[in-house]
CSV table of C-alpha atoms in Angstrom, one decimal:
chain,number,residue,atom,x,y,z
A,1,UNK,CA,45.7,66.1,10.9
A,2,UNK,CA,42.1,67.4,11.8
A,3,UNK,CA,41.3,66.0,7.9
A,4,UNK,CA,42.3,62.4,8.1
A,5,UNK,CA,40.6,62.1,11.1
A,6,UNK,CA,37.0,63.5,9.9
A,7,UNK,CA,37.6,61.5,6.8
A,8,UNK,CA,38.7,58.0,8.8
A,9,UNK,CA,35.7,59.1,10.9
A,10,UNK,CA,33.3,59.8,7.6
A,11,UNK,CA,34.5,56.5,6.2
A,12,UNK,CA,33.8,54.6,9.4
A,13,UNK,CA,30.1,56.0,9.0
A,14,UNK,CA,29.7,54.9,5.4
A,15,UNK,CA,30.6,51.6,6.4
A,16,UNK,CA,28.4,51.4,9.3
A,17,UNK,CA,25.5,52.2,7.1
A,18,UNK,CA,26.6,50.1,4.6
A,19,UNK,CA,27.1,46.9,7.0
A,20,UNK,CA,23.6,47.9,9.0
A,21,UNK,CA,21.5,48.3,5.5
A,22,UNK,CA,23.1,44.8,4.4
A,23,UNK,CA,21.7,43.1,7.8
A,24,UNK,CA,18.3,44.8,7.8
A,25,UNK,CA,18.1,43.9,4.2
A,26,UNK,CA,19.0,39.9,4.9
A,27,UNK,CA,16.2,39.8,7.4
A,28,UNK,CA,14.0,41.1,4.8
A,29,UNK,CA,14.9,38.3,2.4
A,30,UNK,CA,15.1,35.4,5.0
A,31,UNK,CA,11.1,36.9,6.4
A,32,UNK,CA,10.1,36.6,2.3
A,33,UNK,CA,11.9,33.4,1.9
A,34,UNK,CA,10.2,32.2,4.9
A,35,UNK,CA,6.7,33.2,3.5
A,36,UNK,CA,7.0,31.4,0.5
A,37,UNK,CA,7.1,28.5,2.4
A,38,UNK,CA,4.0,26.3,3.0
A,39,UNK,CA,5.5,22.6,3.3
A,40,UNK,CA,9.2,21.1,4.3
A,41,UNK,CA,10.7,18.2,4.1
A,42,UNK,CA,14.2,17.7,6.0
A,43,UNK,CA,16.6,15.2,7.5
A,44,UNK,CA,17.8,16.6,10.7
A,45,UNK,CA,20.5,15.6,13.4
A,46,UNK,CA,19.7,16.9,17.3
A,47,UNK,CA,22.1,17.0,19.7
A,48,UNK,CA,20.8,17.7,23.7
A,49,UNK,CA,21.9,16.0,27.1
A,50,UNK,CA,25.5,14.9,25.0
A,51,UNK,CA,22.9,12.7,22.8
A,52,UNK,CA,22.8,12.8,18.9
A,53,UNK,CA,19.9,11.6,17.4
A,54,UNK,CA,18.4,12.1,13.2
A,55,UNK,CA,16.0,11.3,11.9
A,56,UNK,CA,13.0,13.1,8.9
A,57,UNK,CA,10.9,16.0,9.7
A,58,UNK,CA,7.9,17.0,7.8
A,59,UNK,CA,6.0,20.6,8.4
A,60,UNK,CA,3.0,22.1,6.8
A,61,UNK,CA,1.6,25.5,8.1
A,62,UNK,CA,0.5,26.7,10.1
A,63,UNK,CA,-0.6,23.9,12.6
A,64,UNK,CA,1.5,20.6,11.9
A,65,UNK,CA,4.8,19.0,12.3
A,66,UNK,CA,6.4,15.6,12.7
A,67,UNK,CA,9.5,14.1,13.2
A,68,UNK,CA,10.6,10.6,12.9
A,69,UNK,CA,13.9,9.6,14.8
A,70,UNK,CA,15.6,7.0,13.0
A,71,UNK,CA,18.0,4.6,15.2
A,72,UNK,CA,15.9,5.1,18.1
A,73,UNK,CA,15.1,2.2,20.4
A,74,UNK,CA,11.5,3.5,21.2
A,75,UNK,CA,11.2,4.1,17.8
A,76,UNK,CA,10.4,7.8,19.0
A,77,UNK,CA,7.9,10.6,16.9
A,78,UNK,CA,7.6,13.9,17.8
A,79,UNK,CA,4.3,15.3,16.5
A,80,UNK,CA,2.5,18.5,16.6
A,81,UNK,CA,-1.1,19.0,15.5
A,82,UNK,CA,-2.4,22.3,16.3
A,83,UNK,CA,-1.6,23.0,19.7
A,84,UNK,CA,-1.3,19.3,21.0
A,85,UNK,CA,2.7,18.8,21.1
A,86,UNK,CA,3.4,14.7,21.5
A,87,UNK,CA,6.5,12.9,21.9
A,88,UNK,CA,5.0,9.2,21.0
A,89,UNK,CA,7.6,6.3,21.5
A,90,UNK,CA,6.2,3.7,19.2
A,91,UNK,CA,7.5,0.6,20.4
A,92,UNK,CA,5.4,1.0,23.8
A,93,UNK,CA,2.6,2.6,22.7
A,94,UNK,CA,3.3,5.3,24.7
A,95,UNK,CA,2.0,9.1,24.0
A,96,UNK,CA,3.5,12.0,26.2
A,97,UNK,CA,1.4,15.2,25.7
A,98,UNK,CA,3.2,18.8,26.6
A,99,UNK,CA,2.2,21.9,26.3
A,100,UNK,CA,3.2,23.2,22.7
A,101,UNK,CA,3.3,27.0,24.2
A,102,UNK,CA,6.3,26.8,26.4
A,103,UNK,CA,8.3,26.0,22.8
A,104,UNK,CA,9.5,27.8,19.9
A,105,UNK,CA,7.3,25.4,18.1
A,106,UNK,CA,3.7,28.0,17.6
A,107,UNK,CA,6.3,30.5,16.1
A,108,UNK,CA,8.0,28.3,13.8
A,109,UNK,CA,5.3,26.9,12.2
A,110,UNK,CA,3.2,30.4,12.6
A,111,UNK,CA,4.7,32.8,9.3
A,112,UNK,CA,3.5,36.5,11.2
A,113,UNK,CA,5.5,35.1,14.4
A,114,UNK,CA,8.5,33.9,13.0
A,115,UNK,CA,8.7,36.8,11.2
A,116,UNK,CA,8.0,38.7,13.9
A,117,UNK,CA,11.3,36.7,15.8
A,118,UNK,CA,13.5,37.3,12.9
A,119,UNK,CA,12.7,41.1,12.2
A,120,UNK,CA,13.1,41.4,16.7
A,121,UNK,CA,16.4,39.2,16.4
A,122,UNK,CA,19.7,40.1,16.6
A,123,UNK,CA,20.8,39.2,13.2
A,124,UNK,CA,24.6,38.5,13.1
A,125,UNK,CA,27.0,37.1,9.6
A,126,UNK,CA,28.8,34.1,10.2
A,127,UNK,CA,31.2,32.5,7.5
A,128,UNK,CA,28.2,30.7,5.1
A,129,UNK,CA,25.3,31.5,7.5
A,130,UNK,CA,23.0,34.3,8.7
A,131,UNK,CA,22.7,33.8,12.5
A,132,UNK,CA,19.4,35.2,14.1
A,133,UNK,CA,19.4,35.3,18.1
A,134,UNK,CA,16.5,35.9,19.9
A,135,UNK,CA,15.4,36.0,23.6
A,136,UNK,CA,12.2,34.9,25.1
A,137,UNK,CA,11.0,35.6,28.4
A,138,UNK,CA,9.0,31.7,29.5
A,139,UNK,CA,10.9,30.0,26.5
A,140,UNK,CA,14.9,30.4,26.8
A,141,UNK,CA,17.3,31.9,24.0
A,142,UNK,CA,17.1,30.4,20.2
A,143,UNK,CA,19.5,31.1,17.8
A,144,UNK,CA,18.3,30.3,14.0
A,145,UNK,CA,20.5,29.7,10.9
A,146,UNK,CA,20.4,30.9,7.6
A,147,UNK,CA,21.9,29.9,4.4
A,148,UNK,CA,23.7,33.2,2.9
A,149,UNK,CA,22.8,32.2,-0.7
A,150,UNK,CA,19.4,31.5,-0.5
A,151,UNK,CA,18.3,32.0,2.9
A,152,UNK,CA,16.7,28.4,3.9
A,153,UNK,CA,16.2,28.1,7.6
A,154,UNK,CA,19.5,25.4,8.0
A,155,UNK,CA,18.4,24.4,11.4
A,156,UNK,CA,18.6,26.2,15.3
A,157,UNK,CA,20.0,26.0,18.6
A,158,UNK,CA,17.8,26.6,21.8
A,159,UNK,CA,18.7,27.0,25.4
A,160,UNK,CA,15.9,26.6,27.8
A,161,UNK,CA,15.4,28.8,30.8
A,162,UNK,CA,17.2,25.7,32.6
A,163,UNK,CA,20.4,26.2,30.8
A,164,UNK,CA,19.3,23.2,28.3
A,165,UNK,CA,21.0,23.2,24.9
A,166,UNK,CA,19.5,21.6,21.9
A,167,UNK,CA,21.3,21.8,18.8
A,168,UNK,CA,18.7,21.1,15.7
A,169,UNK,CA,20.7,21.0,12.1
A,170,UNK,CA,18.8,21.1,9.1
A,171,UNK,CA,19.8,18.6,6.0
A,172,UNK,CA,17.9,17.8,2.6
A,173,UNK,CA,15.9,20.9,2.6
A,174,UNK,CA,13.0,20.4,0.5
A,175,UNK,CA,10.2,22.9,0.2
A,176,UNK,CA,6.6,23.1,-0.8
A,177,UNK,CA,6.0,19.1,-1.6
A,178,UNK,CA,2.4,17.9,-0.9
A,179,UNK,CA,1.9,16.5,2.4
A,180,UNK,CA,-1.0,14.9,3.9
A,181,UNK,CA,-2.8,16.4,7.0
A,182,UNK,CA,-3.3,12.4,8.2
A,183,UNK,CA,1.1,12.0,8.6
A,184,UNK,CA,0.5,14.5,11.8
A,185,UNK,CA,-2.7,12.4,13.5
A,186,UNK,CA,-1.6,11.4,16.7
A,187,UNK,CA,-1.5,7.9,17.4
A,188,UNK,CA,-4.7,6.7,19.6
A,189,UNK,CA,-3.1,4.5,22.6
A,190,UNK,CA,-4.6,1.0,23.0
C-alpha cells in the first residue's frame, strides 16, 4: 500500500514538472514571438458598455498605434503617437487627448514591458489559446491571448479599476508590413 501511494505521489510530481516546464516554456516562445515583431496589421472587434464595434488597427514600435472604427457614426480613430493617446471622431472634428499612462497601451507597444507582463503573468492553457492574466495596480486586470500554434497575440480583455470590461479580439493578423510614421499624425483641429 505504502508503494502505490509514493509512486501515485512520484507520478503526480513528474507531471507537475512536466505541466510547469510546458507553461514557462510557452511564455518564452510567445516573449520571442513578440520580439520579432516590429509592425501589425489587424481587423479587430471591441466589445465595452454592451457595444460592439470593428474596425483596422495598425501598430509600429515602439511609439505608434491607430485604429480606425468602421460603422461608426463619428467616424471614430483611436491614435497613439508617442505618449499622446487620442480618440478623434472625424465627422466633428473633434480630438479628445488622455493620458496614454493610465492604459496598457506604453506596454503593448513597448517589447521589454510586455515582456516583462507576460514573463509576471499568470499564464494559463485554454482549448486553442494561451491565456496570460495580469494585475496592475493604477491600470485594472488584462487578460492576453495567445494562439497555441504560433503564439500571435489573438487579442485581450481589460477590466479597469472601475469594474469596466473591454473585450479586444484580434482578426487578420499580419505582421512586419511597412507602415508609414505619417498614418499615426494626429489630426490638427480647425
Amino acid at each position: 500500500m505504502l508503494k502505490k501511494k509514493s509512486i501515485l505521489i512520484l507520478l503526480i510530481f513528474i507531471f507537475s514538472i512536466n505541466t510547469t516546464n510546458l507553461i514557462a516554456n510557452a511564455k518564452l516562445e510567445i516573449v520571442n514571438n513578440l520580439n520579432n515583431i516590429e509592425t501589425l496589421k489587424f481587423d479587430f472587434v471591441q466589445i465595452s458598455f454592451d457595444k460592439k464595434e470593428n474596425g483596422i488597427c495598425f501598430l509600429k514600435r515602439p511609439h505608434f498605434l491607430k485604429c480606425i472604427y468602421h460603422d461608426n457614426k463619428n467616424q471614430k480613430e483611436l491614435i497613439i503617437n508617442r505618449k499622446n493617446l487620442v480618440i478623434y471622431h472625424k465627422r466633428y472634428n473633434k480630438t479628445y487627448y488622455y493620458p496614454v499612462s493610465s492604459s496598457y497601451f506604453l506596454e503593448i507597444l513597448n517589447k521589454k514591458k510586455f515582456a516583462n507582463i507576460i514573463m509576471e503573468g499568470n499564464i494559463n492553457s485554454n482549448g486553442e489559446i494561451f491565456e496570460v492574466k495580469y494585475s496592475g495596480k493604477k491600470k485594472g486586470k488584462i487578460t492576453f491571448f495567445f494562439n497555441k500554434k504560433n503564439f500571435d497575440l489573438s487579442g485581450w480583455e481589460i477590466i479597469d479599476l472601475n469594474g469596466n470590461q473591454t473585450n479586444f479580439e484580434i482578426k487578420n493578423l499580419n505582421k512586419n508590413q511597412n507602415l508609414d510614421k505619417k498614418l499615426f499624425t494626429i489630426p490638427k483641429i480647425n
